[in-house]
Coordinates of C-alpha atoms and ligand atoms in Angstrom, one line a residue:
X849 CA -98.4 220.1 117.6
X850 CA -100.1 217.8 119.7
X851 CA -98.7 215.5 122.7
X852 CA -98.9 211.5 121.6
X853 CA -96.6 209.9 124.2
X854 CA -95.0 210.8 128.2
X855 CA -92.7 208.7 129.4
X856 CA -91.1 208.5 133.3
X857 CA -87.6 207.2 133.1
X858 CA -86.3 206.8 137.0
X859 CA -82.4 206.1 137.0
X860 CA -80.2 204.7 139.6
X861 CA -76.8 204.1 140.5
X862 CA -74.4 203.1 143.1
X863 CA -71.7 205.2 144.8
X864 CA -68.2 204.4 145.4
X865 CA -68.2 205.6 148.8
X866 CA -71.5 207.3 151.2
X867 CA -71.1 211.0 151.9
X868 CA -73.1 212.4 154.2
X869 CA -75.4 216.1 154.7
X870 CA -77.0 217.2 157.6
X871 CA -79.8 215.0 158.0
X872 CA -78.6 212.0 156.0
X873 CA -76.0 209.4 154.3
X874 CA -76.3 208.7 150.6
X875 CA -75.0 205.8 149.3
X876 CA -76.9 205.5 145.6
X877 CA -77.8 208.8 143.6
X878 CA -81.1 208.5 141.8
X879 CA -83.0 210.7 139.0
X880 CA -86.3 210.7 137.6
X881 CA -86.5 212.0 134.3
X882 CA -89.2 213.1 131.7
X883 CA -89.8 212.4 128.1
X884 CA -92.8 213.8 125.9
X885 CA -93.3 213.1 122.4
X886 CA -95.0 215.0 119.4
X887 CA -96.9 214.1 116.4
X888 CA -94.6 216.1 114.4
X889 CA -91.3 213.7 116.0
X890 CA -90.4 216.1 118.4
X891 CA -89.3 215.0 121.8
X892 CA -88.7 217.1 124.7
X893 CA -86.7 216.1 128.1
X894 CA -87.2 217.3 131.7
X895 CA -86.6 216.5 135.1
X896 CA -87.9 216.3 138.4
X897 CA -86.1 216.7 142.0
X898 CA -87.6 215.2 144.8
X899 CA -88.5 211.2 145.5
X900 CA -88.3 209.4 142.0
X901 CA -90.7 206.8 142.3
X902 CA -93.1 209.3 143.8
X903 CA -92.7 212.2 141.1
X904 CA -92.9 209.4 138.3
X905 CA -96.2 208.2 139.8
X906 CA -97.5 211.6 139.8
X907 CA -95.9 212.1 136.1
X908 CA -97.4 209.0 135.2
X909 CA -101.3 210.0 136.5
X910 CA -101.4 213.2 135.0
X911 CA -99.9 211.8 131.8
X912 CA -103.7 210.8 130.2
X913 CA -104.8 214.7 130.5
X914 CA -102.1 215.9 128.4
X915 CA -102.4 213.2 125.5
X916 CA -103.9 215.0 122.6
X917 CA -102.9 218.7 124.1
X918 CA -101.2 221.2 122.1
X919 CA -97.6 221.0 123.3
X920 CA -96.5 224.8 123.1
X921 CA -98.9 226.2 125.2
X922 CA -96.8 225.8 128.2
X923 CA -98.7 228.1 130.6
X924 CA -102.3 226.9 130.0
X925 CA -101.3 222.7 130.0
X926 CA -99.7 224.0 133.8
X927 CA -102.6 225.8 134.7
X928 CA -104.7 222.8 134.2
X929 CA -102.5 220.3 135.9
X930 CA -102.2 222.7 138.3
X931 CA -106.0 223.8 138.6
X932 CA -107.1 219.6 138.8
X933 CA -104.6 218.9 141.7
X934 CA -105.2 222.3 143.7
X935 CA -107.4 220.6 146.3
X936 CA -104.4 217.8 147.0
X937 CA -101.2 218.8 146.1
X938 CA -100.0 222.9 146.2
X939 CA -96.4 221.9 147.2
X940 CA -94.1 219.2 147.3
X941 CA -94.2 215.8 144.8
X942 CA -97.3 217.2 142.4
X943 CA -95.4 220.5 142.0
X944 CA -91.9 218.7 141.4
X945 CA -93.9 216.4 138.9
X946 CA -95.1 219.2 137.0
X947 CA -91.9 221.1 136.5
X948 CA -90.6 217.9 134.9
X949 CA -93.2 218.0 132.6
X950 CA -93.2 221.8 131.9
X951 CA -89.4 221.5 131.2
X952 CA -89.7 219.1 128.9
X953 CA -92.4 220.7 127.3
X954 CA -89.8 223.8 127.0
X955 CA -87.6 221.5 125.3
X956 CA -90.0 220.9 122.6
X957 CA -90.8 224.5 122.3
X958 CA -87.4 225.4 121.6
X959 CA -86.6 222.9 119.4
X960 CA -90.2 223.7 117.6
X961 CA -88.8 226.9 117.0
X962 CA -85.3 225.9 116.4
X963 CA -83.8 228.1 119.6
X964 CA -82.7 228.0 122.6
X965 CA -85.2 228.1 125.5
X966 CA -83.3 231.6 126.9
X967 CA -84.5 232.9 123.7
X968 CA -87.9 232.3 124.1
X969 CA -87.8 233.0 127.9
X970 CA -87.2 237.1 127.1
X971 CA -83.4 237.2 125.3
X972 CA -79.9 236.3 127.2
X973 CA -78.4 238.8 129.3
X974 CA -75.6 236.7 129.1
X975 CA -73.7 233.5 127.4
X976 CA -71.9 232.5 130.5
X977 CA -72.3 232.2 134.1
X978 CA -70.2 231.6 137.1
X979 CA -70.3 228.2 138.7
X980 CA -70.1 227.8 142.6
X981 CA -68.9 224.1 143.4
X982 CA -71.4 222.5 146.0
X983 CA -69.5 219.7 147.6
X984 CA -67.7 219.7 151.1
X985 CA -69.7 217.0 152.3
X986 CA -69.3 214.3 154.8
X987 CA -67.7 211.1 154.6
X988 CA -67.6 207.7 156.5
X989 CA -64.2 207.9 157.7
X990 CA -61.1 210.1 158.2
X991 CA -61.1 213.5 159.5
X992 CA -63.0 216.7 158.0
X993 CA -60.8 219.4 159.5
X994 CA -58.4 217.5 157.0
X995 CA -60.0 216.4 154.1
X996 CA -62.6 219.4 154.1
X997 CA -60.3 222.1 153.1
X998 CA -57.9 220.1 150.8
X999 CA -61.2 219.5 149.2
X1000 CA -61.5 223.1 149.1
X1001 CA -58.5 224.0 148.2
X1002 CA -58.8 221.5 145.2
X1003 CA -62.0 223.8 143.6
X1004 CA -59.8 227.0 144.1
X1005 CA -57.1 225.2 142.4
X1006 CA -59.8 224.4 139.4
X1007 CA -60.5 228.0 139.0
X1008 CA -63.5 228.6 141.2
X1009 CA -64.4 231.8 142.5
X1010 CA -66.7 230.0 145.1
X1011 CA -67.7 226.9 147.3
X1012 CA -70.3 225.6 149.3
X1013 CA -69.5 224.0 152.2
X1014 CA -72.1 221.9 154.3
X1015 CA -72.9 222.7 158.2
X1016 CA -75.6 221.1 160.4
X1017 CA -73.3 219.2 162.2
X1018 CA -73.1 220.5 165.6
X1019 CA -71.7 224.4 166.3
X1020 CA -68.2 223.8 167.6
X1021 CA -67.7 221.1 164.7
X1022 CA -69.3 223.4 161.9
X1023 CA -67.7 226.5 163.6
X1024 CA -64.2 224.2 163.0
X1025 CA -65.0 223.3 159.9
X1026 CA -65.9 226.7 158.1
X1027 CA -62.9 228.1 159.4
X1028 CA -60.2 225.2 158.0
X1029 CA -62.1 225.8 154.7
X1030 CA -61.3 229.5 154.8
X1031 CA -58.1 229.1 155.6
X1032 CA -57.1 226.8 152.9
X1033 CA -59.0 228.9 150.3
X1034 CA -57.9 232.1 151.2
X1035 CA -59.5 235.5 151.7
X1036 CA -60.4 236.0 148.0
X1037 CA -62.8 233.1 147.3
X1038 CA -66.5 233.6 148.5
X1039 CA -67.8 230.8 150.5
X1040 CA -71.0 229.8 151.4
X1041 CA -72.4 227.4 154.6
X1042 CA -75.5 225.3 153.8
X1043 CA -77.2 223.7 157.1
X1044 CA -80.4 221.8 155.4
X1045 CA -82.6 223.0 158.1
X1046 CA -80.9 221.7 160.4
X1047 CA -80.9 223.7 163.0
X1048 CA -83.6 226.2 165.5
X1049 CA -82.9 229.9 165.1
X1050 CA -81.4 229.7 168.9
X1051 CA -78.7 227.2 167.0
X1052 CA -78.9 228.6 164.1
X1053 CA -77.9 232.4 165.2
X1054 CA -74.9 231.0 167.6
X1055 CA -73.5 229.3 164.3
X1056 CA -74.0 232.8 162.3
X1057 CA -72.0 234.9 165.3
X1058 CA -69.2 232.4 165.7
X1059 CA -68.8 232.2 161.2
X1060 CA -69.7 235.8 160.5
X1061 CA -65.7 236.9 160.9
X1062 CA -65.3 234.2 158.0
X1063 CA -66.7 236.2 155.8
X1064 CA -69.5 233.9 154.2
X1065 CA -71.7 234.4 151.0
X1066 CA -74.7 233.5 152.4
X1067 CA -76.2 231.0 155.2
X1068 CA -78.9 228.9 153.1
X1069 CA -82.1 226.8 155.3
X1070 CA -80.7 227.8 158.8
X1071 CA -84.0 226.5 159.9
X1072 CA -86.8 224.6 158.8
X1073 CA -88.5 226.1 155.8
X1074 CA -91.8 226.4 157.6
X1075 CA -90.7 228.3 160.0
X1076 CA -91.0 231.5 158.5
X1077 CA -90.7 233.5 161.8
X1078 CA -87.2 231.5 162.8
X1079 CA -86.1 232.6 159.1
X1080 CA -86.5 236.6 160.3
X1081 CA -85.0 236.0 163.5
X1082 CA -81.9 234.9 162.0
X1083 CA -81.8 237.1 159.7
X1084 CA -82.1 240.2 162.0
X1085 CA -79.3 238.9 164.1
X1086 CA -77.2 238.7 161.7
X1087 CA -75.2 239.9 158.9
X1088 CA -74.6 236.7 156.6
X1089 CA -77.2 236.8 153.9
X1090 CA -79.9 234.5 153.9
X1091 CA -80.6 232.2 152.0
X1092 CA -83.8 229.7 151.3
X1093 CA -86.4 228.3 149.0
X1094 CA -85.0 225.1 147.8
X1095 CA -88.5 223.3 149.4
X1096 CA -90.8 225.8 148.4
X1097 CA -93.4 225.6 145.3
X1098 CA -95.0 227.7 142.8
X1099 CA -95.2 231.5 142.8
X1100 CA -98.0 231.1 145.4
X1101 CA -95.5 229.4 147.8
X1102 CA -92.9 232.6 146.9
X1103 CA -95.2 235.3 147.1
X1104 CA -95.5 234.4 150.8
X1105 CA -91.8 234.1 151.7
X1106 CA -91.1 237.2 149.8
X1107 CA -93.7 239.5 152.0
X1108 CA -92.5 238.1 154.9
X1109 CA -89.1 239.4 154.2
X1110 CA -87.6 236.1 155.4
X1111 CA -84.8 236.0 152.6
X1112 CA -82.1 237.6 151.5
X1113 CA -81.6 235.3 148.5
X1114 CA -84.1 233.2 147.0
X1115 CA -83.2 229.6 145.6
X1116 CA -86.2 227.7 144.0
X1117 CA -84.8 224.3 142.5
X1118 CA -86.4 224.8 138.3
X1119 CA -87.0 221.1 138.4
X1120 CA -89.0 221.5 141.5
X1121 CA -90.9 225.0 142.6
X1122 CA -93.5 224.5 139.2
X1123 CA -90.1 224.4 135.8
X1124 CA -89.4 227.2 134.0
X1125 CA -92.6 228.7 133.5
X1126 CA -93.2 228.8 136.9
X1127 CA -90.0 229.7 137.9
X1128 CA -89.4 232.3 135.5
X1129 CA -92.7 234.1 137.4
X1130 CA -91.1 233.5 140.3
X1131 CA -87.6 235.4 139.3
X1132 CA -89.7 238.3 138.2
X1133 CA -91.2 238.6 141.1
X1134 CA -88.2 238.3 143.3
X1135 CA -86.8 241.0 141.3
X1136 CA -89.7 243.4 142.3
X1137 CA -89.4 242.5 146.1
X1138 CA -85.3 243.1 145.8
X1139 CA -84.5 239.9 146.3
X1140 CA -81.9 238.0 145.2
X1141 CA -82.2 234.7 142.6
X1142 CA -79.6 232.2 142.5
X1143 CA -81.3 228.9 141.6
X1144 CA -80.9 225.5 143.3
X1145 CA -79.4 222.3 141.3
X1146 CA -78.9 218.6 142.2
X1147 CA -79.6 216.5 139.3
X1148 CA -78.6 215.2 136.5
X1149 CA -77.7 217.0 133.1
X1150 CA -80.5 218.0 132.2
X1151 CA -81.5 219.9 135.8
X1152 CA -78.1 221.7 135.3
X1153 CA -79.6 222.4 131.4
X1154 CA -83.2 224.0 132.3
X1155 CA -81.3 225.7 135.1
X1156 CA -78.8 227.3 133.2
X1157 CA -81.6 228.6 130.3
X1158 CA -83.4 230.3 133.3
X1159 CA -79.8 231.6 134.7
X1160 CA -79.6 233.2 130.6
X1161 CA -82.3 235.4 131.6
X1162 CA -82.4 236.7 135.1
X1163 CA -81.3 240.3 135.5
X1164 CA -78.1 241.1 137.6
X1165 CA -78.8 241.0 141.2
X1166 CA -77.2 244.9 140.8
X1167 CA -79.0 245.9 137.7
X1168 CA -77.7 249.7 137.8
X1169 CA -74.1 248.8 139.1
X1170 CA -71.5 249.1 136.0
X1171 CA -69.9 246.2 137.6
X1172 CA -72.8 244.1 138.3
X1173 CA -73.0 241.2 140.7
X1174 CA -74.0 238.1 138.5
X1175 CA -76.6 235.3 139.5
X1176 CA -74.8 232.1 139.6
X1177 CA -74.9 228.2 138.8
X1178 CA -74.9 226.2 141.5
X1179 CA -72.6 223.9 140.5
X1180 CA -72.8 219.9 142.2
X1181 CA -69.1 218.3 142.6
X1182 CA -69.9 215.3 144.5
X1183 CA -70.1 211.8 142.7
X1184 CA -73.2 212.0 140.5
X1185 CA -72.5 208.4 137.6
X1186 CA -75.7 209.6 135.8
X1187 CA -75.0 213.4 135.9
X1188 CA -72.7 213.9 132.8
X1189 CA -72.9 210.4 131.6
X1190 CA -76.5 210.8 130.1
X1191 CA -75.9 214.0 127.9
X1192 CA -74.0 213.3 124.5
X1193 CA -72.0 216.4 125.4
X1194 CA -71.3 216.9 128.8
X1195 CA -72.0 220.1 130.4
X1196 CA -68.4 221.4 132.6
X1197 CA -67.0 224.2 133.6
X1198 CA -63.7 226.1 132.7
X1199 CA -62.0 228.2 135.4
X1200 CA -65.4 228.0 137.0
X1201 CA -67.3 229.5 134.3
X1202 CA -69.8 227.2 132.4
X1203 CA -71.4 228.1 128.5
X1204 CA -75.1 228.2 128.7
X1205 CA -76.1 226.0 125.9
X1206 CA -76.9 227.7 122.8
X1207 CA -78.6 225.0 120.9
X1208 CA -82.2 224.1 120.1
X1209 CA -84.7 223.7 123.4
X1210 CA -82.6 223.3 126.4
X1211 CA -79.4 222.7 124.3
X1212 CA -78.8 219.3 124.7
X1213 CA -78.9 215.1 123.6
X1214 CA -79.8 212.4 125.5
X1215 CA -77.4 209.4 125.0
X1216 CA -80.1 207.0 124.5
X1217 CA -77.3 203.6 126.0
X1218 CA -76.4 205.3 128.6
X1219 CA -80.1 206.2 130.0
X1220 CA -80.6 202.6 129.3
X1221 CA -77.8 201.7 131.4
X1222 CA -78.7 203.4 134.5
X1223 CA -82.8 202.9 134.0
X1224 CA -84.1 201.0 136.8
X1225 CA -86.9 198.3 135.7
Ligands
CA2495 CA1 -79.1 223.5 149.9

């Protein structure tokens, strides 16, 4: 089954009002995704995180070596990207330009084959999976000791089980903040703090001492992600998980992190650190250093898709524990037009708990008016 056609498709739409992480305001949310056609009709769909126009340029170079290729030998058409860009692009926009195309080329697979990618990727341990919301963000106006936890309190009162709230703000007002949100969730809901790497470890372990009596999940890129050495400081000060990987690449890029013991939980984004192939290497070998996986999302549909096939298959992060602590989705509440809008069935959750989709390739349709809608010229 040979590869005839790939096709960038970069999206865009407007907000009704900015919110704000760490290091900056957005007030559009873009996507960039990937389409590959077959001689035999087939067409597969991935995605890439990172800059769109950038990730579509690199989509759109390596396009010409995969015209002609055979479409379900997934491993070998990455190693050959991979092995002609090695001297210029080992992380970052090449490697988030590949996943899209790997996905997409998982797609095909699993529709080639008539079953779902989780199949193919080694069986499902299991047909659902616990969403956390990731929202909390910062807006424009109006105060965030207020509306922070009464946004909080609105995903407990949805049904989840967890939330994500952002830091990186300054410790007194992120110290503030994490504990309004506890309060107004209550004791049982796990919550997590996210700084974007926005702090030093000096910063970054005064915010951990004054949150750790909060009770938090994990503290994800307290510093910057080279700073491997920051990453073990703050992790030996304190006793909030650590959590990371959401700007590394490639099995390469994990295989260094994981011997340095800088994480406690590992979080490459699918459409970014090298797709599912790549990814999937990646979960193994997390598993052998006893790390945890929970993957990063922020896309659209079809990020949330290839995530939650990859989510199918990772063991428990307890694998001998009768009640065994689950991997789980990281679930994106903030205003996203494109997100939903682009699938013919819209992936949501229930209670907090989304289906992993069961269908052909990554389980999903591409509404065809509403990319349209959206597609930048
Ligand atoms: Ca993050």
């Amino acid at each position: 089954m040979k590869i005839t056609a790939i096709r960038t498709h970069i999206l865009q739409a407007g907000l009704s009002q900015p919110f704000a992480y760490s290091r900056a305001w957005y007030d559009t949310r873009t996507a960039m995704l990937v389409e590959i056609e077959t001689d035999d009709g087939l067409t597969g769909w991935g995605e890439c995180y990172g800059p769109a126009r950038m990730t579509a340029a690199v989509v759109d170079s390596v396009a010409p070596w995969l015209i002609g290729e055979d479409a379900l030998r997934t491993d070998v058409l990455w190693q050959t990207v991979y092995a002609r860009l090695r001297d210029h692009g080992q992380k970052g926009v090449v490697i988030q330009g590949l996943s899209g195309i790997d996905i997409a080329l998982w797609d095909i697979k699993g529709k080639r084959f008539g079953v779902p990618v989780h199949q193919l990727l080694g069986g499902a341990a299991r047909k659902t999976v616990q969403a956390y919301a990731t929202g909390l963000y910062r807006r424009r106006s109006a105060d965030p000791l207020k509306y922070l936890p009464e946004e909080a309190a609105g995903y407990a009162t949805e049904g989840f089980r967890a939330v994500k709230l952002k830091v990186g703000f300054g410790i007194e007002q992120d110290a503030a903040a994490t504990r309004a949100v506890r309060e107004a969730i209550g004791p049982e809901i796990a919550l997590m703090v996210d700084a974007n790497h926005a702090y030093d470890q000096v910063a970054a372990i005064r915010l951990g001492r004054l949150i750790e009596r909060y009770d938090i999940g994990w503290f994800e890129e307290p510093v910057p992600p080279e700073d491997i050495a920051g990453y073990r400081a703050v992790k030996a000060a304190l006793s909030i998980p650590i959590a990371g990987g959401e700007c590394e690449f490639t099995r390469f890029g994990f295989r260094d992190l994981f011997v340095s013991h800088a994480l406690d939980i590992a979080q490459p984004d699918t459409c970014a650190a090298g797709g599912l192939s790549e990814c999937k290497k990646i979960a193994d070998m997390s598993g052998a250093f006893g790390i945890r996986y929970n993957p990063h999302v922020w896309g659209t549909g079809i990020a949330i898709a290839a995530s939650l096939q990859l989510l199918a298959v990772l063991p428990s992060h307890t694998p001998t524990s009768l009640a065994p602590l689950e991997p789980m989705l990281e679930f994106d509440r903030t205003e996203h037009p494109i997100r939903q809008a682009i699938l013919t069935r819209p992936i949501e959750h229930n209670a907090g708990i989304v289906g992993i989709p069961d269908g052909p390739g990554l389980g999903i349709d591409i509404d065809r008016d509403a990319l349209a809608r959206f597609e930048v010229k």
